[in-house]
Amino acid sequence: MTEQSNSGSNSPASVKKTPAPPARLGSKHFLGIEGLNPLEINSLIDRGDMFADLIQQTTSLQPPLSDVLRGRTVLNLFFENSTRTRVSFELAAKNLGASVLNINVAGSSVKKGETLLDTATTLNAMHPHILVVRHNCAGAVQLLSQHVDAAVINAGDGRHEHPTQALLDALTIKRRIGRVEGLKIAICGDIANSRVARSNIHLLSTLGAEIRLVCPATLLPMDIDAMGVEIHTSLEEGIEGVDIVMMLRLQTERMEGTETPSQREYFNLFGLDRNKLQRAAPDALIMHPGPMNRGVEIDSATADDVERSLIRTQVEIGVAARMACLEALATEGAP
Ligand code: ASP
């Protein structure tokens, strides 16, 4: 299955690529993968690939790598905790020459509704150019986008979407294997509560991958039938012969009222270890959006397997993928 023998995030040096142009999106905001067409998705991936090469070639760590956001302000507005996504957006924006402000409202009493709209009014008065927003309620980022002048990027809204995670996942796969089309990909774990799963189902199936969902019946989303994917309630059966095993965290913060097994029982049935991984294709790769709960959905030996695990590469590639998104919005008409 592995077409490119390079490991980690490198593209083969021997392959000369034509630099991809800035990605084109048909809208001012980037709120989700659902509704994007393959051209838009591929333009983001190709541009992200170019940025990933550029980051690797840069000997100095001093941004910027481009001037496209010079004179513009990117505001990171996180109503939910985040480490990798927030830092990744900050680095991406600085790499493009932007001024970046981080507002961490997680844990405050800010809630969806009037207060969110009040926040929008306040922010609008500060005239940011791009707002990167994470919120614990599905739809809140879209609502906010309707009340600000800035272009808005969804950095994760409740169980709904996490579009830049799906983009970086596809870019990671493409840089390692050379394609997404035709791959068998199992997305495993807490699907019901995962915006990463939802965005990846849209994106990877749009690019022609065969998607299987693997989870306990209690962690299947309500609208599963509309997703047109294969469903398995046994990890061993679900990952049989797959090229990629994408593990998800048990998102207990969104689980009120859901029947879940104990963590030990969950690991026995749905946790990935070397033994269960033998059912996948011989050189199958492992992914996880992070943060990982070691010993719950994946064991350490598997997560840290340098030959098979792409988990660290996903974090590295995140910056490049987000540069492509920020640049696309700057080009698309952020004020
Ligand atoms: N970091 C991802 C998210 O924000 C996955 C997770 O939290 O489990 O959705």
Coordinates of C-alpha atoms and ligand atoms in Angstrom, one line a residue:
M1 CA 0.0 0.0 0.0
T2 CA 2.8 2.4 0.9
E3 CA 3.7 4.1 -2.4
Q4 CA 6.1 6.6 -1.1
S5 CA 8.9 5.1 0.9
N6 CA 9.6 8.2 2.8
S7 CA 8.8 8.2 6.5
G8 CA 7.5 11.0 8.7
S9 CA 6.2 14.1 6.9
N10 CA 8.8 14.3 4.1
S11 CA 7.8 14.2 0.5
P12 CA 10.4 12.3 -1.6
A13 CA 13.1 14.8 -2.6
S14 CA 13.3 13.1 -6.0
V15 CA 9.7 14.2 -6.9
K16 CA 9.8 17.7 -8.4
K17 CA 6.5 19.4 -7.7
T18 CA 5.0 22.4 -9.5
P19 CA 4.2 24.9 -6.7
A20 CA 0.4 24.9 -6.1
P21 CA -1.3 28.3 -6.3
P22 CA -3.3 29.7 -3.3
A23 CA -6.4 27.7 -2.6
R24 CA -9.7 29.0 -3.8
L25 CA -12.9 28.7 -1.7
G26 CA -16.2 29.8 -2.9
S27 CA -17.1 31.5 0.3
K28 CA -15.8 34.1 2.7
H29 CA -15.8 31.8 5.7
F30 CA -14.5 28.3 6.3
L31 CA -17.1 26.6 8.5
G32 CA -17.0 23.0 7.4
I33 CA -16.0 20.3 4.9
E34 CA -19.6 19.4 4.1
G35 CA -20.6 21.3 1.0
L36 CA -17.0 21.8 -0.3
N37 CA -16.4 20.4 -3.7
P38 CA -13.4 18.2 -4.6
L39 CA -11.7 21.1 -6.4
E40 CA -11.8 23.3 -3.3
I41 CA -10.6 20.4 -1.1
N42 CA -7.8 19.5 -3.4
S43 CA -6.7 23.1 -3.8
L44 CA -6.3 23.4 0.0
I45 CA -4.5 20.1 0.2
D46 CA -2.1 21.0 -2.6
R47 CA -1.3 24.4 -1.2
G48 CA -0.9 22.9 2.3
D49 CA 1.6 20.4 0.7
M50 CA 3.5 23.3 -0.7
F51 CA 3.6 25.0 2.7
A52 CA 4.7 21.8 4.4
D53 CA 7.7 21.6 1.9
L54 CA 8.5 25.2 2.6
I55 CA 8.4 24.7 6.4
Q56 CA 10.8 21.8 6.1
Q57 CA 13.2 23.7 3.9
T58 CA 13.3 26.7 6.2
T59 CA 16.5 26.6 8.2
S60 CA 15.6 29.6 10.4
L61 CA 12.5 29.2 12.5
Q62 CA 11.7 32.9 12.2
P63 CA 8.4 33.6 10.5
P64 CA 7.1 34.9 8.3
L65 CA 7.4 32.5 5.4
S66 CA 5.0 34.7 3.4
D67 CA 3.7 38.2 3.5
V68 CA 0.1 37.4 2.5
L69 CA -1.3 38.3 6.0
R70 CA 1.0 41.2 6.7
G71 CA -0.9 44.1 8.2
R72 CA -3.8 41.8 9.1
T73 CA -5.0 40.6 12.5
V74 CA -5.9 37.0 13.2
L75 CA -7.9 36.6 16.4
N76 CA -8.0 33.1 18.0
L77 CA -11.2 32.9 20.0
F78 CA -11.4 29.6 21.9
F79 CA -14.5 28.9 24.0
E80 CA -13.2 25.4 24.6
N81 CA -9.7 24.3 25.7
S82 CA -7.2 23.5 23.0
T83 CA -3.4 23.2 22.9
R84 CA -2.4 21.9 19.5
T85 CA -5.1 23.6 17.4
R86 CA -4.7 27.0 18.9
V87 CA -0.9 26.9 18.8
S88 CA -1.0 25.5 15.3
F89 CA -3.3 28.4 14.1
E90 CA -1.0 30.9 15.8
L91 CA 2.1 29.6 14.1
A92 CA 0.3 29.3 10.8
A93 CA -0.9 33.0 11.0
K94 CA 2.6 34.2 12.1
N95 CA 4.2 32.2 9.2
L96 CA 2.0 34.3 6.9
G97 CA 3.0 37.6 8.5
A98 CA -0.2 38.3 10.5
S99 CA -0.5 39.8 14.0
V100 CA -2.1 37.2 16.2
L101 CA -4.2 37.7 19.4
N102 CA -5.3 34.8 21.5
I103 CA -8.5 35.1 23.6
N104 CA -9.1 32.1 25.8
V105 CA -12.7 32.1 27.0
A106 CA -12.8 28.5 27.9
G107 CA -14.1 28.0 31.5
S108 CA -15.6 31.4 31.7
S109 CA -19.4 31.8 31.9
V110 CA -19.7 32.7 28.3
K111 CA -22.5 30.7 26.7
K112 CA -24.2 30.4 23.4
G113 CA -27.1 32.8 22.6
E114 CA -27.2 36.4 23.4
T115 CA -23.8 36.4 25.1
L116 CA -22.2 34.9 22.0
L117 CA -23.8 37.7 19.9
D118 CA -22.6 40.3 22.4
T119 CA -19.1 38.9 22.0
A120 CA -19.5 39.1 18.3
T121 CA -20.4 42.8 18.6
T122 CA -17.5 43.5 20.8
L123 CA -15.0 41.8 18.6
N124 CA -16.4 43.5 15.5
A125 CA -15.6 46.8 17.0
M126 CA -11.9 45.8 17.1
H127 CA -11.9 45.1 13.4
P128 CA -10.0 41.8 13.2
H129 CA -9.5 40.4 9.7
I130 CA -9.8 36.7 10.5
L131 CA -11.5 35.0 13.5
V132 CA -10.5 31.4 14.3
V133 CA -13.3 30.1 16.6
R134 CA -13.7 27.0 18.7
H135 CA -17.0 26.5 20.6
N136 CA -18.6 23.6 22.4
C137 CA -22.0 24.1 20.7
A138 CA -22.6 22.8 17.1
G139 CA -23.6 25.7 14.9
A140 CA -22.2 28.5 17.2
V141 CA -19.3 29.3 14.9
Q142 CA -21.7 29.7 11.9
L143 CA -23.9 31.9 14.0
L144 CA -21.0 34.1 15.0
S145 CA -19.9 34.3 11.4
Q146 CA -23.3 35.9 10.5
H147 CA -22.6 38.8 13.0
V148 CA -19.0 39.9 12.3
D149 CA -17.3 41.5 9.4
A150 CA -14.2 39.3 9.7
A151 CA -13.8 36.0 7.8
V152 CA -14.3 33.1 10.2
I153 CA -12.6 29.7 10.4
N154 CA -14.3 26.9 12.4
A155 CA -11.6 25.4 14.7
G156 CA -14.2 22.9 16.0
D157 CA -17.9 23.3 17.0
G158 CA -19.4 20.8 19.4
R159 CA -20.0 17.5 17.7
H160 CA -20.4 19.1 14.3
E161 CA -17.2 19.8 12.3
H162 CA -13.5 20.3 12.7
P163 CA -12.6 21.0 9.1
T164 CA -9.0 21.9 9.4
Q165 CA -8.3 18.6 11.3
A166 CA -9.8 16.7 8.4
L167 CA -7.7 18.7 5.9
L168 CA -4.5 18.1 7.8
D169 CA -5.3 14.4 8.1
A170 CA -5.8 14.1 4.4
L171 CA -2.6 16.0 3.7
T172 CA -0.7 13.7 6.1
I173 CA -2.1 10.7 4.3
K174 CA -1.3 12.1 0.9
R175 CA 2.3 13.0 1.8
R176 CA 2.9 9.6 3.2
I177 CA 1.0 7.3 0.7
G178 CA 0.7 9.6 -2.3
R179 CA -3.1 9.4 -2.6
V180 CA -6.3 9.2 -0.7
E181 CA -8.4 7.7 -3.4
G182 CA -9.1 3.9 -3.1
L183 CA -7.7 3.6 0.4
K184 CA -9.6 1.7 3.1
I185 CA -9.8 3.9 6.2
A186 CA -11.4 2.8 9.5
I187 CA -12.4 5.6 11.8
C188 CA -12.7 4.0 15.3
G189 CA -14.0 5.0 18.7
D190 CA -16.4 7.6 19.9
I191 CA -17.9 8.6 16.5
A192 CA -21.1 10.0 18.0
N193 CA -19.3 12.8 19.8
S194 CA -16.6 13.4 17.3
R195 CA -16.5 16.4 15.0
V196 CA -13.2 15.0 13.6
A197 CA -15.0 11.9 12.5
R198 CA -17.8 13.9 10.8
S199 CA -15.4 16.2 8.9
N200 CA -13.2 13.3 7.9
I201 CA -16.2 11.2 6.7
H202 CA -17.1 14.1 4.3
L203 CA -13.6 14.8 3.2
L204 CA -12.1 11.4 2.8
S205 CA -15.2 10.0 1.0
T206 CA -15.3 13.0 -1.3
L207 CA -11.7 12.2 -2.2
G208 CA -12.6 8.5 -3.0
A209 CA -11.6 6.7 0.1
E210 CA -13.6 3.7 1.4
I211 CA -14.7 4.6 5.0
R212 CA -15.6 2.2 7.7
L213 CA -16.9 3.4 11.1
V214 CA -16.0 1.2 14.1
C215 CA -17.6 1.8 17.5
P216 CA -19.9 0.4 20.2
A217 CA -23.5 0.7 19.1
T218 CA -24.1 3.3 21.8
L219 CA -21.5 5.6 20.2
L220 CA -23.0 5.7 16.7
P221 CA -24.4 9.1 15.6
M222 CA -28.1 9.4 15.1
D223 CA -27.8 10.4 11.5
I224 CA -25.5 7.5 10.6
D225 CA -27.6 6.1 7.7
A226 CA -27.3 9.4 5.8
M227 CA -23.5 9.1 5.9
G228 CA -23.3 6.2 3.5
V229 CA -20.5 4.4 5.2
E230 CA -19.9 0.8 6.4
I231 CA -20.5 0.3 10.1
H232 CA -18.8 -2.3 12.4
T233 CA -19.3 -2.9 16.1
S234 CA -16.2 -5.1 16.4
L235 CA -12.7 -3.5 16.1
E236 CA -11.1 -6.6 14.8
E237 CA -13.7 -7.1 12.1
G238 CA -13.8 -3.4 11.3
I239 CA -10.1 -2.9 10.7
E240 CA -9.7 -6.1 8.7
G241 CA -7.4 -5.3 5.7
V242 CA -7.6 -1.5 6.1
D243 CA -4.8 0.8 5.0
I244 CA -5.3 3.3 7.8
V245 CA -6.7 3.0 11.3
M246 CA -7.8 6.4 12.7
M247 CA -8.5 6.2 16.4
L248 CA -10.6 8.7 18.3
R249 CA -10.7 9.8 22.0
L250 CA -13.7 8.9 24.2
Q251 CA -15.1 12.5 24.5
T252 CA -16.5 12.2 28.0
E253 CA -17.2 15.9 28.1
R254 CA -20.0 15.4 25.6
M255 CA -21.3 12.1 26.9
E256 CA -24.0 13.0 29.4
G257 CA -26.6 10.3 29.4
T258 CA -24.7 7.9 27.1
E259 CA -24.1 4.2 28.2
T260 CA -20.4 3.6 28.1
P261 CA -18.3 0.7 29.3
S262 CA -15.6 1.2 31.9
Q263 CA -12.2 2.4 30.4
R264 CA -10.7 -1.0 31.0
E265 CA -13.6 -2.8 29.3
Y266 CA -13.5 -0.2 26.5
F267 CA -9.8 -0.8 25.9
N268 CA -10.3 -4.6 25.8
L269 CA -13.0 -4.3 23.2
F270 CA -12.1 -1.1 21.2
G271 CA -8.6 -0.1 22.2
L272 CA -5.9 -0.5 19.5
D273 CA -2.9 -2.7 20.4
R274 CA -0.4 -4.6 18.3
N275 CA -2.4 -7.8 18.6
K276 CA -5.6 -6.3 17.1
L277 CA -3.6 -4.2 14.6
Q278 CA -2.5 -7.5 12.9
R279 CA -6.0 -7.7 11.4
A280 CA -5.3 -4.5 9.3
A281 CA -3.2 -4.5 6.1
P282 CA 0.4 -5.5 6.8
D283 CA 1.8 -2.0 6.6
A284 CA -1.3 -0.2 7.8
L285 CA -0.7 3.3 9.3
I286 CA -2.2 4.6 12.6
M287 CA -3.6 8.1 13.1
H288 CA -5.2 10.0 16.0
P289 CA -6.2 13.7 16.2
G290 CA -5.1 14.0 19.8
P291 CA -5.2 14.4 22.7
M292 CA -4.7 10.7 23.2
N293 CA -5.9 8.7 26.2
R294 CA -3.2 6.1 26.3
G295 CA -4.5 2.8 27.6
V296 CA -8.1 3.7 26.7
E297 CA -8.4 3.9 22.9
I298 CA -4.8 3.1 22.1
D299 CA -1.8 1.6 23.9
S300 CA 1.5 3.4 24.0
A301 CA 3.5 0.8 22.0
T302 CA 1.1 1.3 19.1
A303 CA 0.8 5.1 19.4
D304 CA 4.6 5.4 19.5
D305 CA 5.5 2.9 16.8
V306 CA 7.7 5.0 14.5
E307 CA 7.1 2.8 11.5
R308 CA 3.4 2.8 11.7
S309 CA 2.2 5.8 13.7
L310 CA 1.5 9.1 11.9
I311 CA 0.4 10.9 15.1
R312 CA 3.4 13.2 15.4
T313 CA 3.4 14.0 11.7
Q314 CA -0.3 15.0 11.9
V315 CA 0.7 17.7 14.5
E316 CA 3.5 19.0 12.2
I317 CA 1.4 19.0 9.1
G318 CA -1.4 20.9 10.9
V319 CA 0.5 24.2 10.6
A320 CA 0.9 23.9 6.9
A321 CA -2.7 22.9 6.4
R322 CA -3.9 25.9 8.4
M323 CA -1.6 28.2 6.5
A324 CA -3.5 27.1 3.3
C325 CA -6.8 27.9 4.9
L326 CA -5.8 31.3 6.3
E327 CA -4.3 32.3 3.0
A328 CA -7.4 31.2 1.1
L329 CA -9.6 33.4 3.3
A330 CA -7.2 36.4 2.9
T331 CA -7.4 35.9 -0.9
E332 CA -11.2 35.3 -0.8
G333 CA -12.0 38.7 0.7
A334 CA -11.4 38.9 4.5
P335 CA -11.7 42.6 5.2
Ligands
ASP1 N1 -8.8 17.7 19.2 C1 -9.9 17.1 18.5 C2 -11.1 18.0 18.7 O1 -11.0 19.1 19.1 C3 -10.2 15.7 19.0 C4 -10.5 15.5 20.5 O2 -10.7 16.5 21.2 O3 -10.6 14.3 20.9 O4 -12.2 17.6 18.3

